[in-house]
Amino acid sequence: MNKFSRLTSAVRTRKASSGILTAAVIAVVIALNVVLYTLSVTYGWFVYRTEELDLSVSDATDAYFADALKKAEEDKALFGEAGKVTVSFCMAKDELTKHNPGSFVHQTALNLAQKYPELIEIDYINIITQMNSAGEPVDLSKYREVEGTDVLAPIYNTSLIFSYTDPATGEESFRLVTDYMTSAGFSSFFTLNSDMTSSSYVGEEIMSAYIGWVLRADHPTAYLTSGHGESISPIFSTMLTALGYNIRTVNIRDLSATEIEELSANPKNVLIISNPTTNFGASLSGTGAYGELDRIEDYIERGGNLYVTLDPYVAVKNNLNLVSFLADYGISVSTYENKEADVSFRNIVKDTTSSIPGDGYTLVGRYAEGELAEKIRANTELFGSGKVLLREAAALTLTPGKKATASAVLVSSPSAICVANGATTDTEGSYCLAANAVVVNEGGKNANIFVSATSYITATDAIVSDGYSNKDFVYAVFDEIFSAQTPPYGCKSIMVETGTLQGLTMGTARIYTLIAALIPTAIAVVGAVIVIRRKRR
Amino acid sequence: MLAIFKREMRSYFTGVIGYVFLFIFLAVGGAVFCLTTLYSMSSNVSNFFTIMLLFSGIMLPLLTMKSFSEERKAKTEQLLLTAPVSIPSMVLGKFLASYVMFAGALLINSLYFLFLTPYAELKAAILFGNLLAILLVGAVFIAIGLFVSSLTENQLSAAIGTIAIILVFLAIGLVNSLLPSDYWLRFVLDSISVFSRFGYFSLGVFDVAGLVFYLLLAALFLYLTMRVYDRRRYN
């Protein structure tokens, strides 16, 4: 064999062996990969972190319990022992630690008791044997009584009983919390979506609120009107309880003058008109009859407070009487009238700067000038951002009314416009979004009327949001305007992960977009300069 | 290897292609970021990385198409083959240059997530998981691009060939989703699907076997590129 033949043979052999080697490598890679994949799936060759919920008690509760702790100290000095609030679970302790969602509520109670041992203690009641953890009998029937009725409220193993005996007076106050809405129980400590799934855990706030409730002797009443399609979010009801209110539903047209007087007996009572969709009965004064709005006027003259939220998309004619009534107190809902078509629409505020990225109707409200607005702002900024989110809010017009002096609480930015039925109707900006009117009555029994023409302030997603202070805003309104009891400002809520950005405005989003656009542009410009200079050389 | 790497990096930034690649990648990345997070009011990072993964499947072939094709067309590959540089060094040098371009652009895009930190709690595990996964997949795409580029002197053919192979890997994932879940073939295809293995990382779960898979796949295509040049040397 000559040299050339030997070389050719060697190359051919090398090619063949190279081909075999390549095929073998490919086969080994595939096989190795399949084996590794099988092993990893079988034996769980994954690395990941599990996150545990932080149920520790926040500093916000220190402010909330400050007065109660002071009283406990004084009682101890006077009577040798301070009265404690007993939080009684109706389930055994070991069952609770495994119960979902009861374990969260239980842990929150334990954390609160650990933080405030002089004020709070935990107990476990067996509702079958009616014995507590110390083996003492417990009379559950007294906790089941509902004031003013013969009905007995049910007690389940997911119920809680908050009880407190004042050492000064010996009086016991208590509150039974039973879940009627879900089979899992403990729903009062969660904010629920319309499909009954949980959007956040608010155990710290609600538990603190119930503890605060039994510690206080005075419980004003929040009267919710009915009969006009009113709607109220469950979370707002819970917030009213946290503010120390008893909640009652009333049909105004059924109330006599004496009953109207009883409504305003406590200066901290409040009548809540929440998003009505049909008209209130017009004022019939002068005719000798006693219409619905006449009753409300009477109530206000006796010092009764009013809290009104109006959905601006309800047809103008369906709210006409109530809106005209409020105008007498200096607060009107801005309306665009199309005289040719004989139809009216509310002027909805739209802002493409001070709003969250979107259609411009979800506004971030600003606080107006004035003492009241300043006080409310200070409260909302204690533990949060202070920003209030409002969606689809009609503008309010404040005019010198016959009967009251109105002042703005929340306003839009100067760049906002008004839109009615899709068309721009005003571009002045700085529209009033929420206002309060003070009615000066004889005998010093002044009344307050708070109005906002949006149903969104207490919408669930606004209230549970960490980035906005809607909840603390509502608390502050009731605290500063209606003198409700100190609310649980800033108590921690743990949101279910929704992945939503909180607190971002359209203006800020545009700045970030500009930065993201500048970087590639800068590179393009630098590159063009370098390439052109090189070519010129 | 370092000399080849420096040469390649210089060629990206003395010519137009480097700047064009960075401009398009960063512009599209910025737009995708804004649309999937800021204007969707969402802190979900996975949407961004999934779209950028698909976009990389188009952009990276355009980056790698000239790597070896241009050398063949310009007849400069003879210089490379006879230079005192080993074939693995040559291949790795070109691979690293392309990879640095891609990784640098991607990391700049990823810095935009810092904008979201005041507005949402970003899960570090998910963010880094997605980033790691797309860097690994990018390595695979670049290795495929280099391999296809080494087979042809036509840059366009190299780009189209690379995209075609990437689409085959995509098709594996699609075919897989149509198979019954307990079918044995689905298990096998799952193990070699570039896009299926991405899923664990995007959930913030570090898949050890997935990491090895991507490294092996990239190494395989780099090895095949070396075989091509090794064979060419003896021809």
PDB file of N, CA, C and O in Angstrom, chain A residues 37-73:
ATOM      1  N   TYR A  37     -33.717  13.110  34.036  1.00  0.00           N
ATOM      2  CA  TYR A  37     -35.065  13.627  34.168  1.00  0.00           C
ATOM      3  C   TYR A  37     -35.925  12.667  34.985  1.00  0.00           C
ATOM      4  O   TYR A  37     -36.668  13.068  35.886  1.00  0.00           O
ATOM      5  N   THR A  38     -35.789  11.376  34.669  1.00  0.00           N
ATOM      6  CA  THR A  38     -36.569  10.363  35.394  1.00  0.00           C
ATOM      7  C   THR A  38     -36.212  10.385  36.876  1.00  0.00           C
ATOM      8  O   THR A  38     -37.096  10.369  37.741  1.00  0.00           O
ATOM      9  N   LEU A  39     -34.912  10.440  37.150  1.00  0.00           N
ATOM     10  CA  LEU A  39     -34.474  10.438  38.551  1.00  0.00           C
ATOM     11  C   LEU A  39     -34.954  11.707  39.269  1.00  0.00           C
ATOM     12  O   LEU A  39     -35.377  11.644  40.421  1.00  0.00           O
ATOM     13  N   SER A  40     -34.864  12.828  38.595  1.00  0.00           N
ATOM     14  CA  SER A  40     -35.249  14.079  39.272  1.00  0.00           C
ATOM     15  C   SER A  40     -36.734  14.096  39.571  1.00  0.00           C
ATOM     16  O   SER A  40     -37.165  14.566  40.623  1.00  0.00           O
ATOM     17  N   VAL A  41     -37.546  13.565  38.645  1.00  0.00           N
ATOM     18  CA  VAL A  41     -38.992  13.535  38.885  1.00  0.00           C
ATOM     19  C   VAL A  41     -39.320  12.522  39.990  1.00  0.00           C
ATOM     20  O   VAL A  41     -40.182  12.770  40.834  1.00  0.00           O
ATOM     21  N   THR A  42     -38.607  11.413  39.985  1.00  0.00           N
ATOM     22  CA  THR A  42     -38.885  10.366  40.984  1.00  0.00           C
ATOM     23  C   THR A  42     -38.440  10.805  42.383  1.00  0.00           C
ATOM     24  O   THR A  42     -39.164  10.596  43.353  1.00  0.00           O
ATOM     25  N   TYR A  43     -37.252  11.382  42.468  1.00  0.00           N
ATOM     26  CA  TYR A  43     -36.694  11.689  43.791  1.00  0.00           C
ATOM     27  C   TYR A  43     -36.775  13.173  44.145  1.00  0.00           C
ATOM     28  O   TYR A  43     -36.266  13.586  45.171  1.00  0.00           O
ATOM     29  N   GLY A  44     -37.428  13.936  43.308  1.00  0.00           N
ATOM     30  CA  GLY A  44     -37.651  15.343  43.644  1.00  0.00           C
ATOM     31  C   GLY A  44     -36.374  16.159  43.718  1.00  0.00           C
ATOM     32  O   GLY A  44     -36.120  16.828  44.716  1.00  0.00           O
ATOM     33  N   TRP A  45     -35.566  16.110  42.688  1.00  0.00           N
ATOM     34  CA  TRP A  45     -34.318  16.876  42.686  1.00  0.00           C
ATOM     35  C   TRP A  45     -34.602  18.332  42.334  1.00  0.00           C
ATOM     36  O   TRP A  45     -34.204  18.842  41.303  1.00  0.00           O
ATOM     37  N   PHE A  46     -35.344  18.977  43.221  1.00  0.00           N
ATOM     38  CA  PHE A  46     -35.659  20.375  42.995  1.00  0.00           C
ATOM     39  C   PHE A  46     -35.303  21.155  44.240  1.00  0.00           C
ATOM     40  O   PHE A  46     -35.376  20.627  45.351  1.00  0.00           O
ATOM     41  N   VAL A  47     -34.944  22.391  44.042  1.00  0.00           N
ATOM     42  CA  VAL A  47     -34.628  23.248  45.184  1.00  0.00           C
ATOM     43  C   VAL A  47     -35.605  24.413  45.148  1.00  0.00           C
ATOM     44  O   VAL A  47     -35.709  25.110  44.133  1.00  0.00           O
ATOM     45  N   TYR A  48     -36.336  24.612  46.248  1.00  0.00           N
ATOM     46  CA  TYR A  48     -37.273  25.731  46.285  1.00  0.00           C
ATOM     47  C   TYR A  48     -37.492  26.158  47.725  1.00  0.00           C
ATOM     48  O   TYR A  48     -37.234  25.397  48.660  1.00  0.00           O
ATOM     49  N   ARG A  49     -37.962  27.380  47.846  1.00  0.00           N
ATOM     50  CA  ARG A  49     -38.228  27.925  49.186  1.00  0.00           C
ATOM     51  C   ARG A  49     -39.717  27.927  49.455  1.00  0.00           C
ATOM     52  O   ARG A  49     -40.493  28.300  48.582  1.00  0.00           O
ATOM     53  N   THR A  50     -40.089  27.513  50.627  1.00  0.00           N
ATOM     54  CA  THR A  50     -41.501  27.683  51.008  1.00  0.00           C
ATOM     55  C   THR A  50     -41.591  28.920  51.905  1.00  0.00           C
ATOM     56  O   THR A  50     -40.695  29.172  52.699  1.00  0.00           O
ATOM     57  N   GLU A  51     -42.637  29.669  51.699  1.00  0.00           N
ATOM     58  CA  GLU A  51     -42.770  30.883  52.506  1.00  0.00           C
ATOM     59  C   GLU A  51     -43.872  30.712  53.528  1.00  0.00           C
ATOM     60  O   GLU A  51     -44.945  30.210  53.198  1.00  0.00           O
ATOM     61  N   GLU A  52     -43.567  31.115  54.730  1.00  0.00           N
ATOM     62  CA  GLU A  52     -44.594  31.033  55.769  1.00  0.00           C
ATOM     63  C   GLU A  52     -45.182  32.412  55.985  1.00  0.00           C
ATOM     64  O   GLU A  52     -44.492  33.409  55.892  1.00  0.00           O
ATOM     65  N   LEU A  53     -46.471  32.429  56.280  1.00  0.00           N
ATOM     66  CA  LEU A  53     -47.122  33.708  56.515  1.00  0.00           C
ATOM     67  C   LEU A  53     -46.599  34.336  57.794  1.00  0.00           C
ATOM     68  O   LEU A  53     -46.422  33.655  58.801  1.00  0.00           O
ATOM     69  N   ASP A  54     -46.363  35.632  57.745  1.00  0.00           N
ATOM     70  CA  ASP A  54     -45.915  36.350  58.932  1.00  0.00           C
ATOM     71  C   ASP A  54     -47.148  36.829  59.683  1.00  0.00           C
ATOM     72  O   ASP A  54     -47.800  37.790  59.268  1.00  0.00           O
ATOM     73  N   LEU A  55     -47.480  36.149  60.771  1.00  0.00           N
ATOM     74  CA  LEU A  55     -48.661  36.508  61.544  1.00  0.00           C
ATOM     75  C   LEU A  55     -48.300  37.309  62.785  1.00  0.00           C
ATOM     76  O   LEU A  55     -49.106  37.435  63.698  1.00  0.00           O
ATOM     77  N   SER A  56     -47.096  37.845  62.819  1.00  0.00           N
ATOM     78  CA  SER A  56     -46.705  38.630  63.998  1.00  0.00           C
ATOM     79  C   SER A  56     -47.568  39.882  64.079  1.00  0.00           C
ATOM     80  O   SER A  56     -48.085  40.370  63.075  1.00  0.00           O
ATOM     81  N   VAL A  57     -47.716  40.394  65.280  1.00  0.00           N
ATOM     82  CA  VAL A  57     -48.575  41.561  65.510  1.00  0.00           C
ATOM     83  C   VAL A  57     -47.799  42.834  65.163  1.00  0.00           C
ATOM     84  O   VAL A  57     -46.659  42.996  65.575  1.00  0.00           O
ATOM     85  N   SER A  58     -48.442  43.720  64.422  1.00  0.00           N
ATOM     86  CA  SER A  58     -47.757  44.947  63.995  1.00  0.00           C
ATOM     87  C   SER A  58     -47.816  46.002  65.097  1.00  0.00           C
ATOM     88  O   SER A  58     -48.557  45.882  66.071  1.00  0.00           O
ATOM     89  N   ASP A  59     -47.034  47.060  64.889  1.00  0.00           N
ATOM     90  CA  ASP A  59     -46.989  48.149  65.873  1.00  0.00           C
ATOM     91  C   ASP A  59     -48.283  48.947  65.912  1.00  0.00           C
ATOM     92  O   ASP A  59     -48.524  49.690  66.865  1.00  0.00           O
ATOM     93  N   ALA A  60     -49.108  48.810  64.873  1.00  0.00           N
ATOM     94  CA  ALA A  60     -50.357  49.586  64.818  1.00  0.00           C
ATOM     95  C   ALA A  60     -51.268  49.266  66.000  1.00  0.00           C
ATOM     96  O   ALA A  60     -52.038  50.112  66.457  1.00  0.00           O
ATOM     97  N   THR A  61     -51.173  48.058  66.539  1.00  0.00           N
ATOM     98  CA  THR A  61     -52.050  47.686  67.649  1.00  0.00           C
ATOM     99  C   THR A  61     -51.668  48.431  68.924  1.00  0.00           C
ATOM    100  O   THR A  61     -52.501  48.592  69.815  1.00  0.00           O
ATOM    101  N   ASP A  62     -50.414  48.890  69.026  1.00  0.00           N
ATOM    102  CA  ASP A  62     -50.011  49.632  70.227  1.00  0.00           C
ATOM    103  C   ASP A  62     -50.858  50.892  70.374  1.00  0.00           C
ATOM    104  O   ASP A  62     -51.326  51.217  71.469  1.00  0.00           O
ATOM    105  N   ALA A  63     -51.052  51.591  69.248  1.00  0.00           N
ATOM    106  CA  ALA A  63     -51.866  52.811  69.288  1.00  0.00           C
ATOM    107  C   ALA A  63     -53.314  52.473  69.611  1.00  0.00           C
ATOM    108  O   ALA A  63     -53.981  53.156  70.390  1.00  0.00           O
ATOM    109  N   TYR A  64     -53.784  51.373  69.033  1.00  0.00           N
ATOM    110  CA  TYR A  64     -55.187  51.000  69.214  1.00  0.00           C
ATOM    111  C   TYR A  64     -55.500  50.617  70.653  1.00  0.00           C
ATOM    112  O   TYR A  64     -56.544  50.961  71.192  1.00  0.00           O
ATOM    113  N   PHE A  65     -54.599  49.918  71.293  1.00  0.00           N
ATOM    114  CA  PHE A  65     -54.839  49.438  72.650  1.00  0.00           C
ATOM    115  C   PHE A  65     -54.274  50.375  73.720  1.00  0.00           C
ATOM    116  O   PHE A  65     -54.306  50.043  74.909  1.00  0.00           O
ATOM    117  N   ALA A  66     -53.758  51.524  73.308  1.00  0.00           N
ATOM    118  CA  ALA A  66     -53.101  52.421  74.285  1.00  0.00           C
ATOM    119  C   ALA A  66     -54.045  52.782  75.428  1.00  0.00           C
ATOM    120  O   ALA A  66     -53.684  52.664  76.615  1.00  0.00           O
ATOM    121  N   ASP A  67     -55.273  53.196  75.097  1.00  0.00           N
ATOM    122  CA  ASP A  67     -56.221  53.595  76.148  1.00  0.00           C
ATOM    123  C   ASP A  67     -56.600  52.402  77.014  1.00  0.00           C
ATOM    124  O   ASP A  67     -56.729  52.524  78.245  1.00  0.00           O
ATOM    125  N   ALA A  68     -56.810  51.257  76.370  1.00  0.00           N
ATOM    126  CA  ALA A  68     -57.212  50.062  77.119  1.00  0.00           C
ATOM    127  C   ALA A  68     -56.111  49.629  78.084  1.00  0.00           C
ATOM    128  O   ALA A  68     -56.383  49.221  79.213  1.00  0.00           O
ATOM    129  N   LEU A  69     -54.886  49.732  77.647  1.00  0.00           N
ATOM    130  CA  LEU A  69     -53.763  49.338  78.513  1.00  0.00           C
ATOM    131  C   LEU A  69     -53.641  50.290  79.699  1.00  0.00           C
ATOM    132  O   LEU A  69     -53.359  49.866  80.825  1.00  0.00           O
ATOM    133  N   LYS A  70     -53.927  51.558  79.417  1.00  0.00           N
ATOM    134  CA  LYS A  70     -53.856  52.552  80.506  1.00  0.00           C
ATOM    135  C   LYS A  70     -54.931  52.246  81.543  1.00  0.00           C
ATOM    136  O   LYS A  70     -54.694  52.272  82.758  1.00  0.00           O
ATOM    137  N   LYS A  71     -56.137  51.918  81.055  1.00  0.00           N
ATOM    138  CA  LYS A  71     -57.241  51.604  81.970  1.00  0.00           C
ATOM    139  C   LYS A  71     -56.914  50.347  82.764  1.00  0.00           C
ATOM    140  O   LYS A  71     -57.208  50.263  83.958  1.00  0.00           O
ATOM    141  N   ALA A  72     -56.307  49.380  82.108  1.00  0.00           N
ATOM    142  CA  ALA A  72     -55.955  48.132  82.794  1.00  0.00           C
ATOM    143  C   ALA A  72     -54.993  48.402  83.945  1.00  0.00           C
ATOM    144  O   ALA A  72     -55.103  47.838  85.034  1.00  0.00           O
ATOM    145  N   GLU A  73     -54.066  49.317  83.704  1.00  0.00           N
ATOM    146  CA  GLU A  73     -53.095  49.679  84.752  1.00  0.00           C
ATOM    147  C   GLU A  73     -53.799  50.355  85.922  1.00  0.00           C
ATOM    148  O   GLU A  73     -53.532  50.057  87.091  1.00  0.00           O
TER     149      GLU A  73
END
